PDB file of C-alpha atoms in Angstrom:
ATOM      1  CA  TRP L   7      65.689 161.981  72.916  1.00 48.00           C
ATOM      2  CA  GLN L   8      64.776 158.904  71.140  1.00 50.00           C
ATOM      3  CA  HIS L   9      63.242 160.364  67.982  1.00 51.00           C
ATOM      4  CA  ASN L  10      66.152 162.531  67.510  1.00 52.00           C
ATOM      5  CA  HIS L  11      68.712 159.681  67.476  1.00 50.00           C
ATOM      6  CA  SER L  12      69.009 157.118  64.320  1.00 52.00           C
ATOM      7  CA  LYS L  13      66.902 153.853  64.700  1.00 48.00           C
ATOM      8  CA  CYS L  14      70.143 151.788  65.637  1.00 50.00           C
ATOM      9  CA  LYS L  15      70.994 154.098  68.593  1.00 63.00           C
ATOM     10  CA  VAL L  16      68.718 152.945  70.864  1.00 64.00           C
ATOM     11  CA  CYS L  17      68.428 148.926  71.388  1.00 63.00           C
ATOM     12  CA  PRO L  18      64.195 147.699  70.682  1.00 58.00           C
ATOM     13  CA  ILE L  19      64.678 145.106  72.941  1.00 57.00           C
ATOM     14  CA  THR L  20      66.262 146.641  75.954  1.00 62.00           C
ATOM     15  CA  GLY L  21      65.269 150.583  75.634  1.00 63.00           C
ATOM     16  CA  LEU L  22      68.732 151.542  76.050  1.00 62.00           C
ATOM     17  CA  TRP L  23      71.090 154.000  74.347  1.00 60.00           C
ATOM     18  CA  ARG L  24      73.914 152.981  72.433  1.00 56.00           C
ATOM     19  CA  HIS L  25      76.229 154.976  74.686  1.00 54.00           C
ATOM     20  CA  ASN L  26      74.909 153.220  77.638  1.00 54.00           C
ATOM     21  CA  GLN L  27      75.716 149.746  76.058  1.00 52.00           C
ATOM     22  CA  SER L  28      78.898 147.911  76.643  1.00 53.00           C
ATOM     23  CA  GLU L  29      80.781 148.306  73.326  1.00 48.00           C
ATOM     24  CA  SER L  30      81.007 144.423  73.063  1.00 50.00           C
ATOM     25  CA  LYS L  31      77.178 144.583  72.692  1.00 62.00           C
ATOM     26  CA  VAL L  32      77.079 146.651  69.870  1.00 62.00           C
ATOM     27  CA  CYS L  33      78.717 145.306  66.187  1.00 61.00           C
ATOM     28  CA  PRO L  34      80.759 148.377  65.744  1.00 58.00           C
ATOM     29  CA  THR L  35      80.579 146.878  62.011  1.00 57.00           C
ATOM     30  CA  THR L  36      76.616 146.680  61.245  1.00 59.00           C
ATOM     31  CA  GLY L  37      75.479 148.574  64.304  1.00 61.00           C
ATOM     32  CA  LEU L  38      73.369 145.456  65.674  1.00 61.00           C
ATOM     33  CA  TRP L  39      73.142 144.714  69.041  1.00 60.00           C
ATOM     34  CA  GLN L  40      74.078 141.100  69.949  1.00 58.00           C
ATOM     35  CA  HIS L  41      70.931 139.720  71.185  1.00 53.00           C
ATOM     36  CA  ASN L  42      69.865 140.532  67.703  1.00 51.00           C
ATOM     37  CA  HIS L  43      72.794 138.137  65.786  1.00 48.00           C
ATOM     38  CA  SER L  44      71.962 134.398  65.811  1.00 49.00           C
ATOM     39  CA  LYS L  45      74.703 132.930  68.326  1.00 43.00           C
ATOM     40  CA  CYS L  46      77.112 131.257  65.926  1.00 44.00           C
ATOM     41  CA  LYS L  47      77.567 135.089  64.860  1.00 61.00           C
ATOM     42  CA  VAL L  48      79.251 136.029  68.139  1.00 61.00           C
ATOM     43  CA  CYS L  49      81.729 134.157  69.578  1.00 62.00           C
ATOM     44  CA  PRO L  50      80.061 133.159  73.353  1.00 57.00           C
ATOM     45  CA  THR L  51      84.006 132.897  74.501  1.00 58.00           C
ATOM     46  CA  THR L  52      85.554 136.162  73.417  1.00 61.00           C
ATOM     47  CA  GLY L  53      82.352 137.964  72.258  1.00 61.00           C
ATOM     48  CA  LEU L  54      83.794 138.859  68.758  1.00 61.00           C
ATOM     49  CA  TRP L  55      81.917 139.140  65.643  1.00 60.00           C
ATOM     50  CA  ARG L  56      82.498 136.364  63.095  1.00 59.00           C
ATOM     51  CA  HIS L  57      82.609 138.930  60.402  1.00 54.00           C
ATOM     52  CA  LYS L  58      85.736 140.251  62.856  1.00 54.00           C
ATOM     53  CA  GLN L  59      87.596 136.993  63.161  1.00 50.00           C
ATOM     54  CA  GLY L  60      90.600 135.747  61.023  1.00 49.00           C
ATOM     55  CA  LYS L  61      89.647 133.628  57.556  1.00 47.00           C
ATOM     56  CA  GLY L  62      90.041 130.123  58.962  1.00 49.00           C
ATOM     57  CA  LYS L  63      88.721 130.323  62.512  1.00 63.00           C
ATOM     58  CA  VAL L  64      85.239 129.573  62.487  1.00 63.00           C
ATOM     59  CA  CYS L  65      84.208 126.610  61.056  1.00 63.00           C
ATOM     60  CA  PRO L  66      82.315 126.738  57.743  1.00 58.00           C
ATOM     61  CA  THR L  67      80.681 123.341  58.638  1.00 58.00           C
ATOM     62  CA  THR L  68      80.026 123.391  62.229  1.00 60.00           C
ATOM     63  CA  GLY L  69      79.670 127.286  62.977  1.00 61.00           C
ATOM     64  CA  LEU L  70      82.179 126.762  65.517  1.00 63.00           C
ATOM     65  CA  TRP L  71      85.407 128.702  66.750  1.00 62.00           C
ATOM     66  CA  ARG L  72      88.807 127.523  66.285  1.00 60.00           C
ATOM     67  CA  HIS L  73      89.294 128.190  70.174  1.00 56.00           C
ATOM     68  CA  LYS L  74      86.374 125.894  70.727  1.00 56.00           C
ATOM     69  CA  GLN L  75      87.841 123.288  68.842  1.00 52.00           C
ATOM     70  CA  GLY L  76      89.191 120.116  70.936  1.00 49.00           C
ATOM     71  CA  LYS L  77      93.043 119.445  70.174  1.00 46.00           C
ATOM     72  CA  GLY L  78      93.830 117.822  67.250  1.00 48.00           C
ATOM     73  CA  LYS L  79      90.787 119.186  65.493  1.00 63.00           C
ATOM     74  CA  VAL L  80      92.812 122.341  63.357  1.00 64.00           C
ATOM     75  CA  CYS L  81      95.708 121.470  61.530  1.00 64.00           C
ATOM     76  CA  PRO L  82      98.371 124.179  62.675  1.00 59.00           C
ATOM     77  CA  THR L  83     100.040 123.834  59.609  1.00 58.00           C
ATOM     78  CA  THR L  84      97.060 124.142  57.323  1.00 61.00           C
ATOM     79  CA  GLY L  85      94.350 125.709  59.197  1.00 62.00           C
ATOM     80  CA  LEU L  86      92.334 123.362  58.312  1.00 63.00           C
ATOM     81  CA  TRP L  87      89.587 121.506  60.125  1.00 62.00           C
ATOM     82  CA  ARG L  88      89.323 117.704  60.860  1.00 60.00           C
ATOM     83  CA  HIS L  89      86.460 116.937  59.016  1.00 56.00           C
ATOM     84  CA  LYS L  90      87.445 118.890  55.979  1.00 56.00           C
ATOM     85  CA  GLN L  91      90.726 116.719  56.026  1.00 53.00           C
ATOM     86  CA  GLY L  92      90.458 113.593  52.999  1.00 51.00           C
ATOM     87  CA  LYS L  93      90.324 110.361  54.660  1.00 49.00           C
ATOM     88  CA  GLY L  94      93.775 109.217  55.626  1.00 51.00           C
ATOM     89  CA  LYS L  95      94.972 112.225  56.159  1.00 63.00           C
ATOM     90  CA  VAL L  96      94.637 112.269  60.298  1.00 63.00           C
ATOM     91  CA  CYS L  97      96.289 109.669  61.644  1.00 63.00           C
ATOM     92  CA  PRO L  98      93.363 107.913  63.832  1.00 58.00           C
ATOM     93  CA  THR L  99      95.647 106.672  66.734  1.00 57.00           C
ATOM     94  CA  THR L 100      98.166 109.899  66.886  1.00 60.00           C
ATOM     95  CA  GLY L 101      95.987 112.363  65.976  1.00 61.00           C
ATOM     96  CA  LEU L 102      98.406 114.026  63.575  1.00 62.00           C
ATOM     97  CA  TRP L 103      98.309 115.014  60.212  1.00 62.00           C
ATOM     98  CA  ARG L 104      99.865 113.372  57.505  1.00 60.00           C
ATOM     99  CA  HIS L 105     102.198 116.207  56.717  1.00 56.00           C
ATOM    100  CA  LYS L 106     103.270 116.310  59.873  1.00 56.00           C
ATOM    101  CA  GLN L 107     104.531 112.806  59.835  1.00 51.00           C
ATOM    102  CA  GLY L 108     107.931 112.103  58.871  1.00 49.00           C
ATOM    103  CA  LYS L 109     109.210 110.419  55.681  1.00 47.00           C
ATOM    104  CA  GLY L 110     108.109 106.792  55.620  1.00 49.00           C
ATOM    105  CA  LYS L 111     106.004 106.552  58.098  1.00 62.00           C
ATOM    106  CA  VAL L 112     103.135 106.472  55.986  1.00 62.00           C
ATOM    107  CA  CYS L 113     102.961 104.174  53.281  1.00 62.00           C
ATOM    108  CA  PRO L 114     102.413 105.415  49.561  1.00 57.00           C
ATOM    109  CA  THR L 115     101.097 102.258  48.766  1.00 56.00           C
ATOM    110  CA  THR L 116      98.120 101.585  51.452  1.00 59.00           C
ATOM    111  CA  GLY L 117      98.045 104.842  53.293  1.00 60.00           C
ATOM    112  CA  LEU L 118      98.286 103.270  56.303  1.00 61.00           C
ATOM    113  CA  TRP L 119     100.521 104.476  59.194  1.00 60.00           C
ATOM    114  CA  ARG L 120     103.529 102.983  60.142  1.00 58.00           C
ATOM    115  CA  HIS L 121     102.388 102.017  63.319  1.00 54.00           C
ATOM    116  CA  LYS L 122      99.195 100.196  62.477  1.00 53.00           C
ATOM    117  CA  GLN L 123     100.957  97.855  60.332  1.00 49.00           C
ATOM    118  CA  GLY L 124     101.725  94.165  61.838  1.00 48.00           C
ATOM    119  CA  LYS L 125     104.915  93.392  63.207  1.00 47.00           C
ATOM    120  CA  GLY L 126     107.343  92.445  60.572  1.00 48.00           C
ATOM    121  CA  LYS L 127     105.860  94.625  57.773  1.00 61.00           C
ATOM    122  CA  VAL L 128     108.297  97.281  58.156  1.00 61.00           C
ATOM    123  CA  CYS L 129     112.086  96.837  57.372  1.00 59.00           C
ATOM    124  CA  PRO L 130     113.443  98.031  60.199  1.00 55.00           C
ATOM    125  CA  THR L 131     116.468  98.998  58.177  1.00 54.00           C
ATOM    126  CA  THR L 132     115.277 100.327  54.762  1.00 58.00           C
ATOM    127  CA  GLY L 133     111.933 101.323  56.559  1.00 58.00           C
ATOM    128  CA  LEU L 134     110.260 100.236  53.434  1.00 59.00           C
ATOM    129  CA  TRP L 135     106.594  97.998  53.398  1.00 60.00           C
ATOM    130  CA  GLN L 136     107.053  94.459  52.807  1.00 58.00           C
ATOM    131  CA  HIS L 137     104.297  94.622  50.061  1.00 54.00           C
ATOM    132  CA  ASN L 138     107.113  97.016  48.107  1.00 53.00           C
ATOM    133  CA  TYR L 139     109.237  94.003  48.231  1.00 49.00           C
ATOM    134  CA  SER L 140     109.400  91.021  45.828  1.00 47.00           C
ATOM    135  CA  LYS L 141     108.879  88.154  47.119  1.00 41.00           C
ATOM    136  CA  CYS L 142     112.143  86.562  47.822  1.00 43.00           C
ATOM    137  CA  LYS L 143     113.547  89.578  49.775  1.00 59.00           C
ATOM    138  CA  VAL L 144     111.283  88.365  52.613  1.00 60.00           C
ATOM    139  CA  CYS L 145     111.779  85.092  54.428  1.00 61.00           C
ATOM    140  CA  PRO L 146     107.815  83.468  54.678  1.00 57.00           C
ATOM    141  CA  THR L 147     108.697  81.746  58.134  1.00 57.00           C
ATOM    142  CA  THR L 148     110.551  84.605  59.529  1.00 60.00           C
ATOM    143  CA  GLY L 149     109.749  87.251  58.343  1.00 61.00           C
ATOM    144  CA  LEU L 150     113.487  88.906  58.078  1.00 61.00           C
ATOM    145  CA  TRP L 151     114.156  90.649  55.231  1.00 60.00           C
ATOM    146  CA  ARG L 152     117.015  89.191  53.040  1.00 58.00           C
ATOM    147  CA  HIS L 153     119.716  91.807  54.280  1.00 54.00           C
ATOM    148  CA  LYS L 154     119.096  91.436  57.676  1.00 55.00           C
ATOM    149  CA  GLN L 155     119.955  87.524  56.842  1.00 51.00           C
ATOM    150  CA  GLY L 156     123.990  86.260  57.772  1.00 49.00           C
ATOM    151  CA  LYS L 157     125.785  85.206  54.641  1.00 48.00           C
ATOM    152  CA  GLY L 158     124.970  82.214  53.355  1.00 50.00           C
ATOM    153  CA  LYS L 159     121.223  81.743  54.454  1.00 63.00           C
ATOM    154  CA  VAL L 160     119.593  82.726  51.023  1.00 62.00           C
ATOM    155  CA  CYS L 161     120.735  80.391  48.014  1.00 62.00           C
ATOM    156  CA  PRO L 162     122.032  82.906  45.429  1.00 58.00           C
ATOM    157  CA  THR L 163     120.617  80.735  42.909  1.00 57.00           C
ATOM    158  CA  THR L 164     117.452  80.079  43.788  1.00 59.00           C
ATOM    159  CA  GLY L 165     116.726  82.823  46.192  1.00 60.00           C
ATOM    160  CA  LEU L 166     115.220  80.113  48.681  1.00 61.00           C
ATOM    161  CA  TRP L 167     115.966  80.341  52.775  1.00 61.00           C
ATOM    162  CA  ARG L 168     117.806  77.943  53.972  1.00 58.00           C
ATOM    163  CA  HIS L 169     115.309  76.763  56.171  1.00 55.00           C
ATOM    164  CA  LYS L 170     112.798  76.185  53.493  1.00 55.00           C
ATOM    165  CA  GLN L 171     115.670  73.612  51.701  1.00 50.00           C
ATOM    166  CA  GLY L 172     115.582  69.989  51.849  1.00 48.00           C
ATOM    167  CA  LYS L 173     117.551  67.772  54.064  1.00 46.00           C
ATOM    168  CA  GLY L 174     121.075  67.513  51.922  1.00 47.00           C
ATOM    169  CA  LYS L 175     120.757  70.742  49.832  1.00 61.00           C
ATOM    170  CA  VAL L 176     123.045  72.104  51.908  1.00 62.00           C
ATOM    171  CA  CYS L 177     126.197  70.586  53.094  1.00 62.00           C
ATOM    172  CA  PRO L 178     126.232  71.127  57.288  1.00 58.00           C
ATOM    173  CA  THR L 179     130.231  71.543  57.363  1.00 57.00           C
ATOM    174  CA  THR L 180     130.726  74.276  55.002  1.00 60.00           C
ATOM    175  CA  GLY L 181     127.259  75.576  54.405  1.00 60.00           C
ATOM    176  CA  LEU L 182     127.529  75.613  50.405  1.00 61.00           C
ATOM    177  CA  TRP L 183     124.480  74.465  48.404  1.00 60.00           C
ATOM    178  CA  ARG L 184     124.221  71.097  46.556  1.00 58.00           C
ATOM    179  CA  HIS L 185     123.804  72.773  42.938  1.00 54.00           C
ATOM    180  CA  LYS L 186     126.875  75.466  43.679  1.00 55.00           C
ATOM    181  CA  GLN L 187     129.106  71.958  44.439  1.00 50.00           C
ATOM    182  CA  GLY L 188     131.166  70.480  41.889  1.00 46.00           C
ATOM    183  CA  LYS L 189     129.875  67.423  40.303  1.00 42.00           C
ATOM    184  CA  CYS L 190     132.818  65.074  42.506  1.00 44.00           C
ATOM    185  CA  LYS L 191     132.068  66.499  45.864  1.00 59.00           C
ATOM    186  CA  VAL L 192     128.343  65.308  46.280  1.00 58.00           C
ATOM    187  CA  CYS L 193     127.734  61.249  45.974  1.00 59.00           C
ATOM    188  CA  PRO L 194     125.022  60.774  42.974  1.00 54.00           C
ATOM    189  CA  THR L 195     124.206  57.668  44.948  1.00 56.00           C
ATOM    190  CA  THR L 196     124.188  58.654  48.754  1.00 58.00           C
ATOM    191  CA  GLY L 197     123.832  62.525  48.741  1.00 57.00           C
ATOM    192  CA  LEU L 198     126.696  63.032  51.035  1.00 58.00           C
ATOM    193  CA  TRP L 199     129.469  65.537  50.826  1.00 57.00           C
ATOM    194  CA  ARG L 200     132.856  64.216  49.719  1.00 56.00           C
ATOM    195  CA  HIS L 201     134.711  65.605  52.953  1.00 52.00           C
ATOM    196  CA  LYS L 202     131.830  63.770  55.218  1.00 51.00           C
ATOM    197  CA  GLN L 203     132.966  60.305  53.155  1.00 48.00           C
ATOM    198  CA  GLY L 204     136.035  58.368  54.647  1.00 48.00           C
ATOM    199  CA  LYS L 205     139.019  58.196  52.932  1.00 47.00           C
ATOM    200  CA  SER L 206     138.949  54.976  51.507  1.00 51.00           C
ATOM    201  CA  LYS L 207     135.194  55.642  50.029  1.00 61.00           C
ATOM    202  CA  VAL L 208     136.533  58.003  47.644  1.00 61.00           C
ATOM    203  CA  CYS L 209     139.017  56.484  44.618  1.00 62.00           C
ATOM    204  CA  PRO L 210     141.604  60.005  44.909  1.00 57.00           C
ATOM    205  CA  THR L 211     142.398  58.938  41.027  1.00 58.00           C
ATOM    206  CA  THR L 212     138.861  58.750  39.400  1.00 60.00           C
ATOM    207  CA  GLY L 213     136.606  60.260  41.896  1.00 60.00           C
ATOM    208  CA  LEU L 214     134.470  57.448  42.071  1.00 61.00           C
ATOM    209  CA  ARG L 215     132.532  56.309  45.435  1.00 60.00           C
ATOM    210  CA  ARG L 216     133.527  52.933  46.765  1.00 57.00           C
ATOM    211  CA  HIS L 217     130.211  51.459  46.162  1.00 54.00           C
ATOM    212  CA  THR L 218     129.907  52.721  42.481  1.00 55.00           C
ATOM    213  CA  GLN L 219     133.333  50.678  42.096  1.00 52.00           C
ATOM    214  CA  GLY L 220     132.780  46.753  40.881  1.00 49.00           C
ATOM    215  CA  LYS L 221     133.441  44.240  42.944  1.00 48.00           C
ATOM    216  CA  SER L 222     137.060  42.766  42.167  1.00 52.00           C
ATOM    217  CA  LYS L 223     137.984  46.896  41.724  1.00 63.00           C
ATOM    218  CA  VAL L 224     138.564  47.301  45.523  1.00 61.00           C
ATOM    219  CA  CYS L 225     140.844  44.905  47.272  1.00 63.00           C
ATOM    220  CA  PRO L 226     138.546  42.957  50.151  1.00 57.00           C
ATOM    221  CA  LYS L 227     141.481  43.042  52.755  1.00 65.00           C
ATOM    222  CA  THR L 228     142.797  46.537  52.445  1.00 64.00           C
ATOM    223  CA  GLY L 229     139.722  48.434  50.876  1.00 61.00           C
ATOM    224  CA  LEU L 230     142.318  49.960  48.240  1.00 64.00           C
ATOM    225  CA  TRP L 231     141.384  50.276  44.996  1.00 61.00           C
ATOM    226  CA  ARG L 232     143.342  48.138  42.239  1.00 61.00           C
ATOM    227  CA  HIS L 233     144.468  50.484  39.945  1.00 57.00           C
ATOM    228  CA  ASN L 234     146.264  51.974  43.400  1.00 58.00           C
ATOM    229  CA  GLN L 235     147.839  48.454  43.638  1.00 55.00           C
ATOM    230  CA  GLY L 236     151.135  47.328  42.337  1.00 52.00           C
ATOM    231  CA  LYS L 237     151.369  44.094  40.174  1.00 51.00           C
ATOM    232  CA  SER L 238     152.364  42.309  43.569  1.00 51.00           C
ATOM    233  CA  LYS L 239     149.704  43.887  45.699  1.00 55.00           C
ATOM    234  CA  VAL L 240     147.074  42.308  43.983  1.00 54.00           C
ATOM    235  CA  CYS L 241     145.993  38.848  45.510  1.00 55.00           C
ATOM    236  CA  HIS L 242     145.751  36.435  42.429  1.00 54.00           C
ATOM    237  CA  THR L 243     143.319  34.078  43.975  1.00 56.00           C
ATOM    238  CA  THR L 244     140.520  37.484  44.252  1.00 57.00           C
ATOM    239  CA  GLY L 245     142.122  39.289  41.951  1.00 53.00           C
TER     240      GLY L 245
END
């Protein structure tokens, strides 16, 4: 009889006895009926009670169950919910967690993800970010990294790129820089390189250029230099 039963054995709303109720309708811990519990205490999918769920299965903020959350909302490694993670821990594009990303995918300086960086900001060889490189290591014109440039494209002295040098600073034949050439290799007047000058334009003895020699030092007929002419080879009239 009802008065011989304890209060929790009969549902005060339906009047049904506990043994007539299905097992999931009564909480085995508190003895309360499912319809006497607040909505968030019983999972609408599994019918299990909140205190019977394992740690982390119910979000402490939203009260939603783990299996009711959308894909990627719960970290498969830490079990934490997406909205409990700090800013930048979840990639806004892939939805992957920071600790699931491979080394180098997150910039240690900006915290941005690799695929969110603009083209050329990440070195395709080393995987390092542009703002972690010194200014001279990245070409400001092409955006290429120094170690991706061919030999001679970067001046080893100034660190400037070949296409950033003024005309005449790089020898078009040898590819060497002007300040790396010896004094006699570059004409101080024209700025031309020695091997680009004609044979008679540079004195093989002094290394001086024809246009820096006085008028009488070069034979107007042969174009040879005076000190290379024998006594009879110099015109007695013109010198």
